[in-house]
Structures are given as structure tokens and as C-alpha cells.
Short mmCIF file of C-alpha atoms in Angstrom, two decimals:
data_model
loop_
_atom_site.label_atom_id
_atom_site.label_comp_id
_atom_site.label_asym_id
_atom_site.label_seq_id
_atom_site.Cartn_x
_atom_site.Cartn_y
_atom_site.Cartn_z
CA UNK A 1 -0.08 55.49 124.06
CA UNK A 2 -2.34 58.43 124.24
CA UNK A 3 0.57 60.51 125.55
CA UNK A 4 2.91 59.58 122.71
CA UNK A 5 0.07 60.14 120.15
CA UNK A 6 -0.39 63.60 121.71
CA UNK A 7 3.26 64.36 121.24
CA UNK A 8 3.06 63.02 117.67
CA UNK A 9 0.23 65.39 116.82
CA UNK A 10 2.05 68.36 118.33
CA UNK A 11 5.10 67.55 116.39
CA UNK A 12 3.17 67.22 113.24
CA UNK A 13 1.50 70.64 113.69
CA UNK A 14 4.93 72.20 114.45
CA UNK A 15 6.28 70.63 111.26
CA UNK A 16 3.61 71.85 108.90
CA UNK A 17 2.74 75.24 110.41
CA UNK A 18 4.05 78.63 109.21
CA UNK A 19 7.51 79.22 111.12
CA UNK A 20 7.75 75.46 111.99
CA UNK A 21 10.18 72.84 111.31
CA UNK A 22 9.54 72.29 107.67
CA UNK A 23 9.84 76.04 106.67
CA UNK A 24 13.01 76.30 108.82
CA UNK A 25 14.49 73.19 107.41
CA UNK A 26 13.89 74.18 103.79
CA UNK A 27 15.73 77.58 104.55
CA UNK A 28 18.32 76.03 106.73
CA UNK A 29 19.33 72.93 104.74
CA UNK A 30 21.68 74.59 102.29
CA UNK A 31 23.20 76.48 105.24
CA UNK A 32 23.80 73.08 107.01
CA UNK A 33 25.72 71.97 104.00
CA UNK A 34 27.57 75.23 103.80
CA UNK A 35 28.73 75.64 107.36
CA UNK A 36 29.20 71.85 107.44
CA UNK A 37 31.53 71.99 104.38
CA UNK A 38 33.49 74.85 106.15
CA UNK A 39 33.83 72.69 109.20
CA UNK A 40 35.00 69.76 107.13
CA UNK A 41 37.45 71.88 105.35
CA UNK A 42 39.11 72.83 108.73
CA UNK A 43 38.78 69.36 110.08
CA UNK A 44 40.76 67.91 107.02
CA UNK A 45 43.15 70.86 107.03
CA UNK A 46 44.09 70.17 110.64
CA UNK A 47 44.21 66.41 110.03
CA UNK A 48 46.69 66.84 107.06
CA UNK A 49 48.80 69.14 109.29
CA UNK A 50 48.68 66.61 112.07
CA UNK A 51 50.04 63.99 109.56
CA UNK A 52 52.70 66.62 108.60
CA UNK A 53 53.92 67.26 112.15
CA UNK A 54 52.56 67.94 115.71
CA UNK A 55 54.18 71.16 115.57
CA UNK A 56 52.36 72.19 112.48
CA UNK A 57 48.98 71.34 113.91
CA UNK A 58 49.77 72.99 117.20
CA UNK A 59 50.68 76.25 115.27
CA UNK A 60 47.65 76.24 113.16
CA UNK A 61 44.98 76.87 115.87
CA UNK A 62 46.73 79.93 117.71
CA UNK A 63 47.60 81.62 114.35
CA UNK A 64 44.33 80.81 112.65
CA UNK A 65 42.22 81.91 115.64
CA UNK A 66 44.27 85.08 116.03
CA UNK A 67 43.78 85.99 112.37
CA UNK A 68 40.08 85.05 112.66
CA UNK A 69 39.82 87.36 115.71
CA UNK A 70 40.99 90.43 113.69
CA UNK A 71 38.83 89.50 110.70
CA UNK A 72 35.70 88.60 112.91
CA UNK A 73 35.16 92.36 113.77
CA UNK A 74 34.75 93.21 110.17
CA UNK A 75 32.79 89.92 109.28
CA UNK A 76 30.25 90.55 111.99
CA UNK A 77 29.79 94.18 110.75
CA UNK A 78 29.60 93.47 107.15
CA UNK A 79 27.67 90.29 107.72
CA UNK A 80 24.73 92.16 109.45
CA UNK A 81 23.87 93.09 106.02
CA UNK A 82 21.74 89.88 106.28
CA UNK A 83 19.37 91.41 108.83
CA UNK A 84 18.87 94.54 106.85
CA UNK A 85 18.08 92.40 103.69
CA UNK A 86 15.68 90.24 105.55
CA UNK A 87 13.60 93.07 106.95
CA UNK A 88 13.65 95.03 103.70
CA UNK A 89 12.53 91.85 101.97
CA UNK A 90 9.79 91.23 104.40
CA UNK A 91 8.59 94.86 104.24
CA UNK A 92 8.65 94.55 100.31
CA UNK A 93 11.28 97.39 99.99
CA UNK A 94 13.41 95.44 97.41
CA UNK A 95 14.89 98.67 95.94
CA UNK A 96 16.94 99.17 99.16
CA UNK A 97 18.61 95.77 99.17
CA UNK A 98 21.25 96.37 96.57
CA UNK A 99 22.36 99.69 98.38
CA UNK A 100 22.87 97.95 101.67
CA UNK A 101 24.96 95.10 100.26
CA UNK A 102 27.23 97.56 98.57
CA UNK A 103 27.78 99.28 101.92
CA UNK A 104 28.97 95.87 103.33
CA UNK A 105 31.42 95.53 100.57
CA UNK A 106 32.99 98.84 101.52
CA UNK A 107 33.61 97.50 104.88
CA UNK A 108 35.45 94.50 103.23
CA UNK A 109 37.87 96.99 101.54
CA UNK A 110 38.57 98.49 104.84
CA UNK A 111 39.25 94.89 106.37
CA UNK A 112 41.59 94.08 103.56
CA UNK A 113 43.76 97.12 104.12
CA UNK A 114 43.75 96.74 107.95
CA UNK A 115 44.93 93.02 107.92
CA UNK A 116 47.52 93.67 105.15
CA UNK A 117 49.02 96.28 107.49
CA UNK A 118 49.18 93.88 110.23
CA UNK A 119 50.85 91.06 108.36
CA UNK A 120 54.47 92.27 108.35
CA UNK A 121 54.40 92.20 112.17
CA UNK A 122 53.43 88.46 112.50
CA UNK A 123 57.00 87.38 113.76
CA UNK A 124 56.89 90.06 116.47
CA UNK A 125 53.43 89.12 117.56
CA UNK A 126 54.15 85.53 118.14
CA UNK A 127 57.46 86.19 119.71
CA UNK A 128 55.57 88.17 122.31
CA UNK A 129 53.02 85.22 122.94
CA UNK A 130 55.98 83.01 123.81
CA UNK A 131 54.99 79.58 122.56
CA UNK A 132 57.47 76.73 121.95
CA UNK A 133 60.04 77.92 119.42
CA UNK A 134 59.16 74.83 117.08
CA UNK A 135 55.50 76.14 117.02
CA UNK A 136 56.33 79.89 116.90
CA UNK A 137 57.82 79.91 113.44
CA UNK A 138 54.77 78.07 111.90
CA UNK A 139 52.39 80.46 113.63
CA UNK A 140 54.02 83.45 112.10
CA UNK A 141 54.01 82.14 108.61
CA UNK A 142 50.42 80.83 108.75
CA UNK A 143 49.14 84.16 110.12
CA UNK A 144 50.95 86.22 107.60
CA UNK A 145 49.50 84.20 104.61
CA UNK A 146 45.89 84.27 106.02
CA UNK A 147 46.05 88.13 106.15
CA UNK A 148 46.00 88.12 102.47
CA UNK A 149 42.62 86.68 102.43
CA UNK A 150 40.79 89.15 104.64
CA UNK A 151 39.04 91.22 101.98
CA UNK A 152 37.40 88.34 99.97
CA UNK A 153 36.37 86.70 103.28
CA UNK A 154 34.64 89.77 104.62
CA UNK A 155 33.09 90.51 101.16
CA UNK A 156 31.78 86.91 100.94
CA UNK A 157 30.14 87.52 104.40
CA UNK A 158 28.23 90.57 103.06
CA UNK A 159 27.33 88.87 99.83
CA UNK A 160 26.09 85.85 101.65
CA UNK A 161 23.86 88.14 103.73
CA UNK A 162 22.15 89.10 100.50
CA UNK A 163 21.29 85.55 99.63
CA UNK A 164 20.33 84.46 103.15
CA UNK A 165 18.11 87.70 103.75
CA UNK A 166 16.10 86.91 100.54
CA UNK A 167 15.83 83.06 101.41
CA UNK A 168 18.05 81.93 98.51
CA UNK A 169 20.34 79.89 100.62
CA UNK A 170 21.36 77.34 97.91
CA UNK A 171 23.83 80.03 96.57
CA UNK A 172 25.63 80.19 99.93
CA UNK A 173 25.80 76.31 99.75
CA UNK A 174 27.19 76.25 96.28
CA UNK A 175 29.82 78.87 97.04
CA UNK A 176 31.06 77.12 100.33
CA UNK A 177 31.04 73.67 98.73
CA UNK A 178 33.08 74.99 95.76
CA UNK A 179 35.53 76.72 98.13
CA UNK A 180 35.78 73.64 100.21
CA UNK A 181 36.57 71.42 97.24
CA UNK A 182 39.35 73.63 96.07
CA UNK A 183 40.76 74.02 99.52
CA UNK A 184 41.02 70.28 100.06
CA UNK A 185 42.88 69.60 96.82
CA UNK A 186 45.17 72.46 97.19
CA UNK A 187 45.80 71.53 100.94
CA UNK A 188 47.03 68.05 100.06
CA UNK A 189 49.19 69.22 97.14
CA UNK A 190 50.74 72.21 98.92
CA UNK A 191 51.20 70.74 102.40
CA UNK A 192 52.90 67.45 101.26
CA UNK A 193 54.19 68.56 97.76
CA UNK A 194 52.06 66.45 95.38
CA UNK A 195 51.36 66.82 91.78
CA UNK A 196 54.58 68.88 91.14
CA UNK A 197 54.00 71.42 93.79
CA UNK A 198 56.76 72.01 96.27
CA UNK A 199 56.18 70.82 99.87
CA UNK A 200 55.12 73.92 101.80
CA UNK A 201 53.68 72.53 105.10
CA UNK A 202 51.66 75.01 107.12
CA UNK A 203 52.45 77.77 104.61
CA UNK A 204 50.82 75.68 101.85
CA UNK A 205 47.72 75.24 104.23
CA UNK A 206 47.44 79.00 104.41
CA UNK A 207 47.69 79.45 100.69
CA UNK A 208 44.94 76.86 100.13
CA UNK A 209 42.67 78.77 102.63
CA UNK A 210 43.22 82.12 100.79
CA UNK A 211 42.62 80.71 97.44
CA UNK A 212 39.35 78.98 98.67
CA UNK A 213 38.11 82.39 100.05
CA UNK A 214 38.62 83.98 96.63
CA UNK A 215 36.68 81.15 94.97
CA UNK A 216 33.61 81.60 97.24
CA UNK A 217 33.68 85.44 96.50
CA UNK A 218 33.70 84.77 92.75
CA UNK A 219 30.84 82.39 93.00
CA UNK A 220 28.79 84.93 94.95
CA UNK A 221 29.66 87.66 92.27
CA UNK A 222 28.69 85.37 89.44
CA UNK A 223 25.28 84.78 90.78
CA UNK A 224 24.34 88.21 92.36
CA UNK A 225 24.98 89.95 88.97
CA UNK A 226 22.52 87.77 87.03
CA UNK A 227 19.81 90.02 85.36
CA UNK A 228 16.94 88.70 87.40
CA UNK A 229 18.46 89.63 90.75
CA UNK A 230 20.02 92.94 89.38
CA UNK A 231 16.55 94.10 88.10
CA UNK A 232 14.63 93.49 91.32
CA UNK A 233 17.13 94.31 93.88
CA UNK A 234 19.22 97.02 91.97
CA UNK A 235 22.43 95.29 92.83
CA UNK A 236 24.47 97.33 90.25
CA UNK A 237 22.50 100.53 90.45
CA UNK A 238 23.20 100.68 94.31
CA UNK A 239 26.99 100.79 94.03
CA UNK A 240 27.29 104.36 95.30
CA UNK A 241 28.49 105.06 98.83
CA UNK A 242 25.36 106.06 100.88
CA UNK A 243 26.61 107.89 104.10
CA UNK A 244 23.12 107.62 105.81
CA UNK A 245 22.75 103.94 105.05
CA UNK A 246 26.37 103.28 105.84
CA UNK A 247 25.88 104.89 109.31
CA UNK A 248 22.78 102.76 110.04
CA UNK A 249 24.61 99.66 109.10
CA UNK A 250 27.49 100.51 111.45
CA UNK A 251 24.95 101.51 114.22
CA UNK A 252 23.66 97.91 114.30
CA UNK A 253 26.49 96.04 112.58
CA UNK A 254 29.36 97.49 114.72
CA UNK A 255 27.95 96.06 118.06
CA UNK A 256 27.52 92.79 116.14
CA UNK A 257 30.97 92.97 114.95
CA UNK A 258 32.36 93.99 118.28
CA UNK A 259 30.54 91.15 119.97
CA UNK A 260 31.94 88.57 117.36
CA UNK A 261 35.40 90.02 117.81
CA UNK A 262 35.26 89.97 121.68
CA UNK A 263 33.81 86.33 121.71
CA UNK A 264 36.51 85.10 119.31
CA UNK A 265 39.15 87.07 121.10
CA UNK A 266 38.17 85.47 124.31
CA UNK A 267 38.36 82.11 122.84
CA UNK A 268 41.63 83.03 121.17
CA UNK A 269 43.18 83.92 124.62
CA UNK A 270 41.90 80.73 126.02
CA UNK A 271 43.85 78.69 123.32
CA UNK A 272 46.94 81.02 123.76
CA UNK A 273 46.88 80.35 127.49
CA UNK A 274 46.70 76.61 126.98
CA UNK A 275 49.37 76.83 124.42
CA UNK A 276 51.79 77.94 127.21
CA UNK A 277 51.29 74.65 129.00
CA UNK A 278 52.95 72.60 126.17
CA UNK A 279 52.52 71.18 122.68
CA UNK A 280 50.52 68.09 123.91
CA UNK A 281 47.92 70.39 125.70
CA UNK A 282 47.71 72.71 122.73
CA UNK A 283 47.37 69.98 120.15
CA UNK A 284 44.66 68.13 122.08
CA UNK A 285 42.73 71.33 122.52
CA UNK A 286 43.09 72.08 118.83
CA UNK A 287 41.77 68.65 118.01
CA UNK A 288 38.94 68.74 120.37
CA UNK A 289 37.73 72.06 119.28
CA UNK A 290 38.06 71.01 115.63
CA UNK A 291 36.09 67.76 116.24
CA UNK A 292 33.40 69.84 117.86
CA UNK A 293 33.41 72.27 114.93
CA UNK A 294 32.33 69.48 112.56
CA UNK A 295 29.12 69.00 114.67
CA UNK A 296 28.73 72.55 115.72
CA UNK A 297 28.98 74.50 112.43
CA UNK A 298 25.96 72.99 110.69
CA UNK A 299 24.00 74.45 113.73
CA UNK A 300 25.38 77.97 112.83
CA UNK A 301 23.49 77.49 109.55
CA UNK A 302 20.37 76.82 111.59
CA UNK A 303 21.09 79.93 113.57
CA UNK A 304 21.36 82.06 110.35
CA UNK A 305 17.99 80.66 109.32
CA UNK A 306 16.34 81.48 112.50
CA UNK A 307 17.74 85.12 112.19
CA UNK A 308 16.41 85.45 108.72
CA UNK A 309 12.93 84.32 109.58
CA UNK A 310 12.86 86.55 112.63
CA UNK A 311 13.99 89.45 110.39
CA UNK A 312 11.53 88.80 107.70
CA UNK A 313 8.55 88.31 110.07
CA UNK A 314 9.38 91.49 111.88
CA UNK A 315 9.55 93.24 108.63
CA UNK A 316 6.04 91.91 107.92
CA UNK A 317 4.96 93.02 111.51
CA UNK A 318 4.49 89.62 112.76
CA UNK A 319 6.51 89.19 115.93
CA UNK A 320 4.30 86.23 116.82
CA UNK A 321 5.70 84.25 113.90
CA UNK A 322 9.13 85.48 114.62
CA UNK A 323 8.99 83.98 118.15
CA UNK A 324 7.42 80.61 116.79
CA UNK A 325 10.32 80.29 114.37
CA UNK A 326 12.89 80.73 117.04
CA UNK A 327 11.33 77.99 119.31
CA UNK A 328 11.19 75.70 116.20
CA UNK A 329 14.90 76.30 115.77
CA UNK A 330 15.69 75.68 119.37
CA UNK A 331 13.87 72.24 119.27
CA UNK A 332 15.87 71.16 116.26
CA UNK A 333 19.16 72.19 117.75
CA UNK A 334 18.48 70.37 120.93
CA UNK A 335 17.60 67.09 119.22
CA UNK A 336 20.75 67.37 117.10
CA UNK A 337 23.19 68.50 119.79
CA UNK A 338 21.91 65.99 122.32
CA UNK A 339 22.72 63.11 119.89
CA UNK A 340 26.21 64.51 119.26
CA UNK A 341 26.79 64.87 123.05
CA UNK A 342 26.04 61.19 123.47
CA UNK A 343 28.53 60.27 120.75
CA UNK A 344 31.31 62.25 122.14
CA UNK A 345 31.01 60.39 125.43
CA UNK A 346 30.21 56.92 124.31
CA UNK A 347 32.36 56.63 121.09
CA UNK A 348 35.21 59.37 121.34
CA UNK A 349 37.56 57.09 119.40
CA UNK A 350 35.48 57.42 116.19
CA UNK A 351 36.35 61.22 116.05
CA UNK A 352 39.99 60.84 117.03
CA UNK A 353 40.85 58.07 114.71
CA UNK A 354 41.25 60.17 111.50
CA UNK A 355 43.99 62.18 113.24
CA UNK A 356 45.89 59.04 114.40
CA UNK A 357 45.69 57.55 110.99
CA UNK A 358 49.06 58.75 109.61
CA UNK A 359 50.53 60.40 112.81
CA UNK A 360 53.48 58.98 114.72
CA UNK A 361 51.95 56.50 117.17
CA UNK A 362 54.15 57.24 120.05
CA UNK A 363 54.03 61.03 119.65
CA UNK A 364 50.14 60.92 119.16
CA UNK A 365 49.19 58.62 122.12
CA UNK A 366 49.18 61.27 124.91
CA UNK A 367 47.46 63.74 122.61
CA UNK A 368 44.70 61.19 121.97
CA UNK A 369 44.32 60.33 125.53
CA UNK A 370 43.82 63.92 126.51
CA UNK A 371 41.47 64.61 123.65
CA UNK A 372 39.11 61.92 124.63
CA UNK A 373 38.88 63.57 128.09
CA UNK A 374 38.34 67.00 126.53
CA UNK A 375 35.43 65.72 124.40
CA UNK A 376 33.51 65.01 127.62
CA UNK A 377 33.70 68.66 128.40
CA UNK A 378 32.45 69.38 124.97
CA UNK A 379 29.42 66.98 125.47
CA UNK A 380 28.51 68.81 128.70
CA UNK A 381 28.03 72.29 127.00
CA UNK A 382 26.57 71.09 123.67
CA UNK A 383 22.87 71.66 124.66
CA UNK A 384 23.69 75.12 126.01
CA UNK A 385 25.46 75.97 122.76
CA UNK A 386 22.02 75.24 121.24
CA UNK A 387 20.57 78.07 123.38
CA UNK A 388 23.39 80.30 122.50
CA UNK A 389 23.05 79.75 118.65
CA UNK A 390 19.25 79.98 118.47
CA UNK A 391 18.38 82.78 120.85
CA UNK A 392 21.39 85.11 120.11
CA UNK A 393 20.53 84.76 116.51
CA UNK A 394 16.85 85.48 117.11
CA UNK A 395 17.49 88.69 118.99
CA UNK A 396 20.13 89.85 116.62
CA UNK A 397 17.70 89.25 113.71
CA UNK A 398 15.57 91.88 115.38
CA UNK A 399 18.34 94.36 115.95
CA UNK A 400 19.15 93.72 119.55
CA UNK A 401 22.84 93.83 118.85
CA UNK A 402 23.85 96.36 121.63
CA UNK A 403 22.70 93.86 124.48
CA UNK A 404 24.57 91.03 122.87
CA UNK A 405 27.72 93.13 122.70
CA UNK A 406 27.70 94.35 126.26
CA UNK A 407 26.79 90.94 127.75
CA UNK A 408 29.41 89.01 125.79
CA UNK A 409 32.02 91.59 126.73
CA UNK A 410 31.28 91.38 130.43
CA UNK A 411 30.86 87.52 130.40
CA UNK A 412 33.98 86.85 128.27
CA UNK A 413 36.17 88.66 130.81
CA UNK A 414 34.62 87.74 134.15
CA UNK A 415 33.67 84.02 133.18
CA UNK A 416 36.44 83.08 130.67
CA UNK A 417 39.52 85.07 130.33
CA UNK A 418 40.27 86.00 133.97
CA UNK A 419 39.21 82.52 135.48
CA UNK A 420 41.18 80.68 132.85
CA UNK A 421 44.32 82.65 133.66
CA UNK A 422 43.93 82.26 137.45
CA UNK A 423 43.35 78.34 137.23
CA UNK A 424 46.16 77.77 134.79
CA UNK A 425 48.92 80.14 135.94
CA UNK A 426 48.07 81.35 139.47
CA UNK A 427 46.60 78.22 140.95
CA UNK A 428 48.26 75.95 138.46
CA UNK A 429 45.48 73.33 138.28
CA UNK A 430 46.18 72.08 134.73
CA UNK A 431 44.38 71.99 131.45
CA UNK A 432 41.26 70.12 132.69
CA UNK A 433 40.54 72.90 135.17
CA UNK A 434 40.85 75.45 132.35
CA UNK A 435 38.36 73.41 130.23
CA UNK A 436 36.01 73.37 133.26
CA UNK A 437 35.92 77.15 133.06
CA UNK A 438 35.44 77.16 129.25
CA UNK A 439 32.37 74.84 129.82
CA UNK A 440 30.88 77.01 132.47
CA UNK A 441 31.28 79.96 130.22
CA UNK A 442 29.39 78.26 127.37
CA UNK A 443 26.65 77.24 129.80
CA UNK A 444 26.24 80.88 131.10
CA UNK A 445 25.99 82.26 127.55
CA UNK A 446 23.28 79.97 126.60
CA UNK A 447 21.22 80.81 129.69
CA UNK A 448 21.75 84.45 129.25
CA UNK A 449 20.42 84.69 125.67
CA UNK A 450 17.48 82.37 126.68
CA UNK A 451 16.41 84.87 129.36
CA UNK A 452 16.84 87.84 127.08
CA UNK A 453 14.68 86.20 124.53
CA UNK A 454 12.10 85.39 127.04
CA UNK A 455 12.03 88.98 128.10
CA UNK A 456 10.56 89.90 124.70
CA UNK A 457 12.03 93.48 124.23
CA UNK A 458 13.31 92.41 120.74
CA UNK A 459 9.80 92.04 119.39
CA UNK A 460 9.49 95.85 119.11
CA UNK A 461 12.87 96.28 117.48
CA UNK A 462 13.62 97.14 113.68
CA UNK A 463 16.87 98.09 111.86
CA UNK A 464 15.12 99.58 108.81
CA UNK A 465 13.20 102.72 108.16
CA UNK A 466 9.44 102.77 108.74
CA UNK A 467 7.65 102.37 105.54
CA UNK A 468 3.93 103.22 105.14
CA UNK A 469 1.49 101.42 102.93
CA UNK A 470 0.39 97.83 102.38
CA UNK A 471 3.14 95.27 103.22
CA UNK A 472 2.94 92.16 101.00
CA UNK A 473 3.10 88.74 102.81
CA UNK A 474 6.22 87.68 101.10
CA UNK A 475 8.18 84.68 102.54
CA UNK A 476 11.55 83.19 101.31
CA UNK A 477 9.96 80.99 98.77
CA UNK A 478 8.48 84.11 97.08
CA UNK A 479 11.83 85.58 96.02
CA UNK A 480 13.21 86.08 92.62
CA UNK A 481 13.60 83.03 90.32
CA UNK A 482 16.99 81.28 90.70
#
């Protein structure tokens, strides 16, 4: 009893203290809803496509992940605005915040132009990949439509960095919930041809996604231009291109974008490799990853909150609080992901049932059986994903992006892409061997970021200029009135 009472007291202190559970949850809760709504959007999108046809749901994952791979480089670069904003906010240098957000928006314009230039070649791209012809046509259409949404998607990443950096995460929640609501309504109408719309299948799913990205961007614009935000952070006055600040954003943001790109690209190659095994393997992999996304994405919101608190506390020159916040985040993710892992193993049918609801029973049976096995692999690496999310977010919140880029680049090649190719196509060991490789990769990533965090080098890092004078002890709740 005394042991349990001691644990209760420690948890209570951790909950109430600065950098503890309560502060983290207050900041992260809207982000849970935001990233969770994004996950639900993709879950239902894939569910509708599975109802439409197995070929459509099989095509959505490769095309979607390839498009996201290209966009991820720009999102990771522009999204690093959040670390700059957090450190400027923590140091009290509010006048610099609007300027750095605009530099992120210029990156979004570059992203839009690059993806639009890629769209016309979608057919040739998926002909080279060599999936089943029934899947290939859907992949090309879906990829081409998604390219239209690159600019608003990357711009939203920069604008969300502003709101997370100042601790106003409820705006991110509002933007993502609005986008998800629009997407789900349009998804059903455009995929199946309801309410007078034509039946468009996977093309309709792509259009719904692009429109929802535009909705999120417009919500961010409507709020960031409010007079109270504009007066404090000089959001309109900072519109001019600032070569020095832009270069500094690229210095830290490009490694972040490159790391994001490489990590997503490695995952994309894994999916493309699996796709060559057959429609059943590709559809089961798609569904297993999609189910995990629903549980995993809320933890991305917690990772963002950890990164923001690390950045703000380093801006205040309080690395001790930055470290304490990161450990609080790790505790919360382990509690949550451990529970999710148990459910994947004990009750997999709960997660698979929505996909089976309106699918052809005979066609879906082997997919469901394979998905149930794949969820066990997901359960194994869940806790290591918690390490990956929290400790990578913590060191990136300090500015340690170059290490993350180099480590992910090496690990993605030597522990995921090459071994997956060998076990699938050289040794011909089948899909479960491929998933065993992916599981080991996720575990190694989590351990790698844990050891880097424990090394402590990140505590002396900053991405902003050195400012002299008194630094006010401002925390997220001290921001501008919403």
C-alpha cells in the first residue's frame, strides 16, 4: 500500500508541476483532436474506397503516400516555423514571429509549383512501378488530383506552426475539424455519386482531400489576420521576403524537411514493394497502417506539444524544464500506446469490422485474415513509436535537425529499404517477413532518439538569434487573447 501511495504522490506532483502532465495536456488536447480528426478522415476515406472496390483502396495507399512523400519535404521545411515561433515567443521577441511565418509561406509557393509540374507525369510514374493494371489506373488519377492541393497543405503547415508556437493550439483543432467535416461529406458524395454529384470513385476521394486542404488554409488565414494577433506579432507587416531569416529557416528547416522526406520515402518504398506481391497483400497493408494511424496520429499532437514546450523553455534559457516536459510527454505516450497495443492483439476484429461492413464478403475474407496478423506486428512496435515521437520532437524543438536527418537517412536505407527488398524479392519470404523488417526498423528508431536525447547535446542548441536583456517568463497561456 505504501508503494502505491508513493507512486500516487509522484504522479500527482508530475501532474501539477511546471512542465508536467497538466501543462502538456492543456497544450496537446486540441492537437490530439486535430491529428485525430486527420486520422479519422483518412480512415473513413479508405473505408469508403474499400466499399467502392478493392482495387480503389489498394490504389489509394501507394498514390497517396508517393504524393505525400514529395510534399513532405516542403511540409517539414515550412513546418519548422513552429520551433522558431516557440523560441521567439519564449524569449519575448514577438516582433520576429510574423516575419518567420511569411518565410514559411514562400516555401509553400515553391511546393505548389513543384507538385503541379509533377502531376502530368503520373501515368508514366505508376507504369514504372508496375502494380496490377486494375490498380495502376486509379493510382495515376489519385496522384494527379492530390498534386493540386500541395500549396494550401504546405501553407497550412507553416500557419499551424505559428499557432502551436504561441500555444494557441485550439485554432489548429478548429481548422482540422472543419477540414475533416468537409472531406467526409464530399468523400461520400463524390465517390458514390450522391446528392446529384457524379460517381467519381477514387478521383472523387482526391478532389475531396484537396478541397479540405483549402478549407484548413482559409480557417488559419481568417484567425491569423485578426487585429489582436496582427498587432502583437506583426503578421501583415512581416510579409516582405527576408533573405537572412529565410536562409536561417532553411538551415534548420531543410534537414527537418529532408528527414521527413526520407522517412516517408522509405515507408513509400515499403508499400510499393508490398504492392508487387498482389492486391490482397497491398490492401491488408493499407488497412493495417490506416487502423494504426487512427491511434498513432493523436500522439503526433503530443509530440508537437513536447516540441513547443522544449522550444519555449529553451527560449527562456530553462533546459531543465525542457527536459522535464519531454519526460512527461513520454510517460503519457507509453500509457496510451500500451493500451492500444493490447487492443490490437486482443480485439483486432473491432478495428477491421468497419472495412468489412459493405465490402464483398468473399473478396474481403483473405484481406481481413491477413490484416489481423499484421496488427500484431503493429502492437509490437507501438511503445517504440512513443520513443520516436517524443524524443525526436524534443531534440528537433531545440534545433538538432541535422542529427535527425543523418540518422534517419542511414537507418531507413540499412534497416528498412534494403532488408525489405531482400526478404521479399531475393529470399522470397513473403509479406510477414517484410513486416518483421518494418517492425525492427520502428524499434531501432525509437531507441536511437532516446539515446540522443539522453546525451543532452540538444540542451545548448538554439535556432534564434541571441537577444540581450531581461527575458520575461511567458508560457503558452500568456499569449494574446483569442
